C-alpha positions as a Markdown table, in Angstrom:
| # | Residue | x | y | z |
|---|---|---|---|---|
| 1 | Unk | 7.1 | -13.5 | -25.4 |
| 2 | Unk | 4.5 | -15.0 | -23.0 |
| 3 | Unk | 1.0 | -13.5 | -23.2 |
| 4 | Unk | -1.8 | -13.8 | -20.6 |
| 5 | Unk | -5.3 | -12.4 | -20.2 |
| 6 | Unk | -5.6 | -9.0 | -18.6 |
| 7 | Unk | -8.5 | -9.0 | -16.2 |
| 8 | Unk | -10.5 | -6.0 | -15.0 |
| 9 | Unk | -11.2 | -5.6 | -11.3 |
| 10 | Unk | -14.6 | -7.2 | -11.8 |
| 11 | Unk | -12.8 | -10.4 | -13.1 |
| 12 | Unk | -13.9 | -9.9 | -16.7 |
| 13 | Unk | -11.4 | -9.9 | -19.6 |
| 14 | Unk | -9.9 | -6.6 | -20.5 |
| 15 | Unk | -7.6 | -7.8 | -23.3 |
| 16 | Unk | -4.1 | -9.3 | -23.1 |
| 17 | Unk | -0.8 | -8.3 | -21.7 |
| 18 | Unk | 2.7 | -9.4 | -22.7 |
| 19 | Unk | 4.9 | -10.7 | -19.9 |
| 20 | Unk | 8.6 | -9.8 | -20.0 |
| 21 | Unk | 10.6 | -12.6 | -21.7 |
| 22 | Unk | 13.5 | -12.2 | -19.2 |
| 23 | Unk | 11.2 | -12.9 | -16.2 |
| 24 | Unk | 8.5 | -15.2 | -17.5 |
| 25 | Unk | 9.8 | -16.9 | -20.7 |
| 26 | Unk | 13.1 | -18.6 | -19.8 |
| 27 | Unk | 13.9 | -22.3 | -19.4 |
| 28 | Unk | 13.6 | -23.0 | -15.6 |
| 29 | Unk | 16.8 | -24.0 | -14.0 |
| 30 | Unk | 15.7 | -26.6 | -11.5 |
| 31 | Unk | 19.2 | -27.0 | -9.9 |
| 32 | Unk | 19.5 | -23.3 | -9.1 |
| 33 | Unk | 16.0 | -23.0 | -7.8 |
| 34 | Unk | 16.6 | -25.9 | -5.5 |
| 35 | Unk | 19.9 | -24.4 | -4.2 |
| 36 | Unk | 18.3 | -21.0 | -3.6 |
| 37 | Unk | 15.2 | -22.3 | -1.9 |
| 38 | Unk | 17.3 | -24.5 | 0.3 |
| 39 | Unk | 19.3 | -21.5 | 1.4 |
| 40 | Unk | 16.1 | -19.6 | 2.1 |
| 41 | Unk | 14.8 | -22.3 | 4.3 |
| 42 | Unk | 18.1 | -22.6 | 6.1 |
| 43 | Unk | 18.2 | -18.9 | 6.8 |
| 44 | Unk | 14.8 | -19.2 | 8.5 |
| 45 | Unk | 16.2 | -21.5 | 11.2 |
| 46 | Unk | 16.8 | -19.7 | 14.5 |
| 47 | Unk | 19.8 | -21.8 | 15.4 |
| 48 | Unk | 19.3 | -21.2 | 19.1 |
| 49 | Unk | 19.6 | -24.9 | 20.3 |
| 50 | Unk | 22.1 | -25.3 | 23.1 |
| 51 | Unk | 23.3 | -27.9 | 25.5 |
| 52 | Unk | 25.7 | -27.6 | 28.5 |
| 53 | Unk | 29.1 | -29.2 | 28.4 |
| 54 | Unk | 30.6 | -30.8 | 31.5 |
| 55 | Unk | 32.2 | -27.5 | 32.3 |
| 56 | Unk | 28.9 | -25.6 | 32.2 |
| 57 | Unk | 26.7 | -27.8 | 34.4 |
| 58 | Unk | 26.3 | -27.0 | 38.1 |
| 59 | Unk | 28.2 | -29.0 | 40.6 |
| 60 | Unk | 30.9 | -31.6 | 40.0 |
| 61 | Unk | 33.7 | -29.7 | 41.5 |
| 62 | Unk | 34.9 | -32.5 | 43.8 |
| 63 | Unk | 35.4 | -36.2 | 43.2 |
| 64 | Unk | 32.3 | -38.2 | 44.1 |
| 65 | Unk | 34.3 | -40.7 | 46.1 |
| 66 | Unk | 37.9 | -41.4 | 46.9 |
| 67 | Unk | 40.2 | -42.8 | 44.2 |
| 68 | Unk | 40.9 | -46.2 | 45.7 |
| 69 | Unk | 39.3 | -48.7 | 48.1 |
| 70 | Unk | 35.7 | -48.5 | 47.2 |
| 71 | Unk | 35.6 | -51.2 | 44.5 |
| 72 | Unk | 34.1 | -48.7 | 42.0 |
| 73 | Unk | 35.7 | -47.4 | 38.8 |
| 74 | Unk | 37.6 | -44.2 | 39.5 |
| 75 | Unk | 35.5 | -41.0 | 38.8 |
| 76 | Unk | 36.6 | -37.4 | 38.7 |
| 77 | Unk | 33.3 | -35.5 | 38.6 |
| 78 | Unk | 29.6 | -36.1 | 38.5 |
| 79 | Unk | 29.4 | -33.5 | 35.7 |
| 80 | Unk | 31.0 | -36.1 | 33.3 |
| 81 | Unk | 28.8 | -37.0 | 30.3 |
| 82 | Unk | 28.1 | -40.5 | 31.4 |
| 83 | Unk | 26.4 | -39.3 | 34.7 |
| 84 | Unk | 22.7 | -38.5 | 34.8 |
| 85 | Unk | 22.5 | -34.7 | 35.0 |
| 86 | Unk | 26.0 | -34.4 | 33.7 |
| 87 | Unk | 27.2 | -32.4 | 30.7 |
| 88 | Unk | 26.5 | -33.3 | 27.1 |
| 89 | Unk | 29.4 | -34.5 | 24.9 |
| 90 | Unk | 29.5 | -33.0 | 21.4 |
| 91 | Unk | 26.0 | -31.5 | 21.8 |
| 92 | Unk | 24.6 | -28.7 | 19.7 |
| 93 | Unk | 25.5 | -25.1 | 20.3 |
| 94 | Unk | 24.0 | -21.9 | 18.9 |
| 95 | Unk | 25.0 | -21.4 | 15.3 |
| 96 | Unk | 23.9 | -19.7 | 12.1 |
| 97 | Unk | 22.6 | -21.8 | 9.2 |
| 98 | Unk | 22.7 | -19.0 | 6.7 |
| 99 | Unk | 24.2 | -19.8 | 3.3 |
| 100 | Unk | 25.9 | -17.3 | 1.0 |
| 101 | Unk | 24.0 | -17.2 | -2.2 |
| 102 | Unk | 25.3 | -15.1 | -5.1 |
| 103 | Unk | 22.9 | -12.3 | -6.2 |
| 104 | Unk | 22.8 | -13.5 | -9.8 |
| 105 | Unk | 21.9 | -17.0 | -8.7 |
| 106 | Unk | 18.9 | -15.5 | -6.7 |
| 107 | Unk | 17.8 | -13.6 | -9.8 |
| 108 | Unk | 18.0 | -16.7 | -12.0 |
| 109 | Unk | 16.1 | -18.7 | -9.4 |
| 110 | Unk | 13.3 | -16.1 | -9.2 |
| 111 | Unk | 13.0 | -15.8 | -13.0 |
| 112 | Unk | 13.0 | -19.6 | -13.3 |
| 113 | Unk | 10.2 | -19.9 | -10.7 |
| 114 | Unk | 8.1 | -17.2 | -12.4 |
| 115 | Unk | 8.7 | -18.8 | -15.8 |
| 116 | Unk | 7.6 | -22.2 | -14.4 |
| 117 | Unk | 4.3 | -20.7 | -13.1 |
| 118 | Unk | 3.7 | -18.8 | -16.4 |
| 119 | Unk | 4.2 | -22.0 | -18.4 |
| 120 | Unk | 1.5 | -23.7 | -16.3 |
| 121 | Unk | -0.9 | -20.8 | -16.8 |
| 122 | Unk | -0.7 | -19.9 | -13.1 |
| 123 | Unk | 0.1 | -16.3 | -13.5 |
| 124 | Unk | -2.9 | -13.9 | -13.2 |
| 125 | Unk | -2.8 | -10.2 | -14.1 |
| 126 | Unk | -5.4 | -7.6 | -13.2 |
| 127 | Unk | -5.5 | -4.0 | -14.5 |
| 128 | Unk | -5.8 | -2.9 | -10.8 |
| 129 | Unk | -7.2 | -4.4 | -7.7 |
| 130 | Unk | -9.8 | -1.7 | -7.4 |
| 131 | Unk | -10.0 | -1.3 | -3.6 |
| 132 | Unk | -10.8 | 2.2 | -2.4 |
| 133 | Unk | -11.5 | 0.9 | 1.1 |
| 134 | Unk | -10.6 | -2.4 | 2.7 |
| 135 | Unk | -13.0 | -5.2 | 2.0 |
| 136 | Unk | -12.2 | -8.9 | 2.8 |
| 137 | Unk | -15.5 | -9.9 | 1.2 |
| 138 | Unk | -14.4 | -8.0 | -2.0 |
| 139 | Unk | -11.0 | -9.8 | -2.0 |
| 140 | Unk | -12.7 | -13.2 | -1.7 |
| 141 | Unk | -15.0 | -12.3 | -4.6 |
| 142 | Unk | -12.1 | -11.0 | -6.8 |
| 143 | Unk | -10.2 | -14.2 | -6.4 |
| 144 | Unk | -13.2 | -16.3 | -7.2 |
| 145 | Unk | -13.9 | -14.2 | -10.3 |
| 146 | Unk | -10.3 | -14.6 | -11.4 |
| 147 | Unk | -10.5 | -18.4 | -11.0 |
| 148 | Unk | -7.8 | -18.5 | -8.3 |
| 149 | Unk | -8.0 | -21.5 | -6.1 |
| 150 | Unk | -5.7 | -22.9 | -3.4 |
| 151 | Unk | -2.7 | -20.9 | -2.2 |
| 152 | Unk | -2.3 | -17.6 | -3.8 |
| 153 | Unk | 0.7 | -15.2 | -3.8 |
| 154 | Unk | -0.7 | -11.7 | -4.3 |
| 155 | Unk | 1.8 | -9.0 | -5.3 |
| 156 | Unk | 0.7 | -5.5 | -4.0 |
| 157 | Unk | 2.5 | -2.2 | -4.0 |
| 158 | Unk | 3.7 | -1.1 | -0.5 |
| 159 | Unk | 1.6 | 2.1 | -0.6 |
| 160 | Unk | -1.7 | 0.2 | -1.5 |
| 161 | Unk | -2.9 | -0.1 | 2.0 |
| 162 | Unk | -6.6 | -0.8 | 1.1 |
| 163 | Unk | -5.6 | -3.8 | -1.0 |
| 164 | Unk | -3.2 | -5.1 | 1.7 |
| 165 | Unk | -5.9 | -4.9 | 4.4 |
| 166 | Unk | -8.4 | -6.6 | 2.1 |
| 167 | Unk | -6.3 | -9.7 | 1.5 |
| 168 | Unk | -4.3 | -10.0 | 4.7 |
| 169 | Unk | -6.9 | -11.9 | 6.7 |
| 170 | Unk | -7.4 | -14.7 | 4.1 |
| 171 | Unk | -5.5 | -17.8 | 5.3 |
| 172 | Unk | -4.7 | -19.0 | 1.7 |
| 173 | Unk | -3.3 | -15.7 | 0.6 |
| 174 | Unk | 0.3 | -14.5 | 1.1 |
| 175 | Unk | 1.0 | -10.8 | 0.4 |
| 176 | Unk | 4.3 | -9.5 | -0.9 |
| 177 | Unk | 5.5 | -6.3 | -2.4 |
| 178 | Unk | 7.3 | -6.4 | -5.8 |
| 179 | Unk | 10.6 | -6.1 | -4.1 |
| 180 | Unk | 9.9 | -9.1 | -1.8 |
| 181 | Unk | 9.2 | -11.6 | -4.6 |
| 182 | Unk | 11.3 | -14.7 | -4.0 |
| 183 | Unk | 11.5 | -18.2 | -5.5 |
| 184 | Unk | 10.1 | -20.0 | -2.4 |
| 185 | Unk | 6.9 | -18.0 | -2.2 |
| 186 | Unk | 6.4 | -18.4 | -5.9 |
| 187 | Unk | 6.9 | -22.1 | -6.0 |
| 188 | Unk | 4.7 | -23.0 | -3.0 |
| 189 | Unk | 1.8 | -21.0 | -4.4 |
| 190 | Unk | -0.8 | -22.4 | -6.7 |
| 191 | Unk | -1.3 | -19.0 | -8.4 |
| 192 | Unk | 0.7 | -15.8 | -8.5 |
| 193 | Unk | -1.5 | -12.7 | -8.9 |
| 194 | Unk | -0.1 | -9.4 | -10.1 |
| 195 | Unk | -1.6 | -5.9 | -10.7 |
| 196 | Unk | -0.4 | -4.6 | -14.0 |
| 197 | Unk | 1.9 | -2.0 | -12.3 |
| 198 | Unk | 3.6 | -4.7 | -10.1 |
| 199 | Unk | 4.7 | -7.0 | -13.0 |
| 200 | Unk | 8.4 | -7.6 | -13.1 |
| 201 | Unk | 10.1 | -6.1 | -16.1 |
| 202 | Unk | 7.6 | -3.3 | -16.7 |
| 203 | Unk | 10.3 | -0.6 | -16.4 |
| 204 | Unk | 13.1 | -0.2 | -19.0 |
| 205 | Unk | 15.9 | -0.2 | -16.4 |
| 206 | Unk | 14.5 | -3.5 | -15.0 |
| 207 | Unk | 14.6 | -5.2 | -18.4 |
| 208 | Unk | 18.1 | -4.0 | -19.1 |
| 209 | Unk | 19.4 | -5.2 | -15.7 |
| 210 | Unk | 17.6 | -8.6 | -16.2 |
| 211 | Unk | 19.2 | -9.0 | -19.6 |
| 212 | Unk | 22.7 | -8.4 | -18.3 |
| 213 | Unk | 22.0 | -10.7 | -15.3 |
| 214 | Unk | 20.8 | -13.4 | -17.7 |
| 215 | Unk | 24.1 | -13.4 | -19.6 |
| 216 | Unk | 26.2 | -13.4 | -16.5 |
| 217 | Unk | 24.1 | -16.1 | -14.8 |
| 218 | Unk | 24.2 | -18.4 | -17.8 |
| 219 | Unk | 28.0 | -18.0 | -18.0 |
| 220 | Unk | 28.4 | -18.8 | -14.2 |
| 221 | Unk | 26.1 | -21.8 | -14.4 |
| 222 | Unk | 27.9 | -23.2 | -17.5 |
| 223 | Unk | 31.3 | -22.8 | -15.8 |
| 224 | Unk | 30.0 | -24.6 | -12.7 |
| 225 | Unk | 28.7 | -27.5 | -14.7 |
| 226 | Unk | 32.0 | -27.8 | -16.6 |
| 227 | Unk | 33.9 | -27.8 | -13.3 |
């Protein structure tokens, strides 16, 4: 079971804490992480690009000139794609780029990402953030005391407004609640910072669900590789 230093709000050591094996101690599955992150980024695309076909552009209802006698090639409409200002042939239309990703695959990808960060000693745990009132200066000092540099993913409870307001103005910090943890945010961050009560796998029902998901995910992945 992975073990990390437990920090006090002042940044000093307050002992150690065991991380849940199901979330922080598995062998990262790179292929699944790649597929889930690709689906995440695809879902962020707005898909609003649009071009007009020859039927949708204005004008072009009559022939530009008579069929015969002009010496030119026959033309039916100035809205044809080869005319300047005409319609676009086979152009893009609004569409959804969303990909369907199985829930167990998302779970495996998140646990793989967290395990990868834990293996690199990039998971930081504090007893509590210790903010009674919002303080951006205090948030900067806390991260410095914890040795957190670069991009940081800070996991905060939704009801901890003082901590959220303390961190939210820092450009290198991305705030998420425990339920919003996802592989992309974990992988693009240099450090992942948890309060002790936001650690995944701290509740018995969470551990039990993760264990069952592990067995099902491993079975599904092995079947995919065999196919």
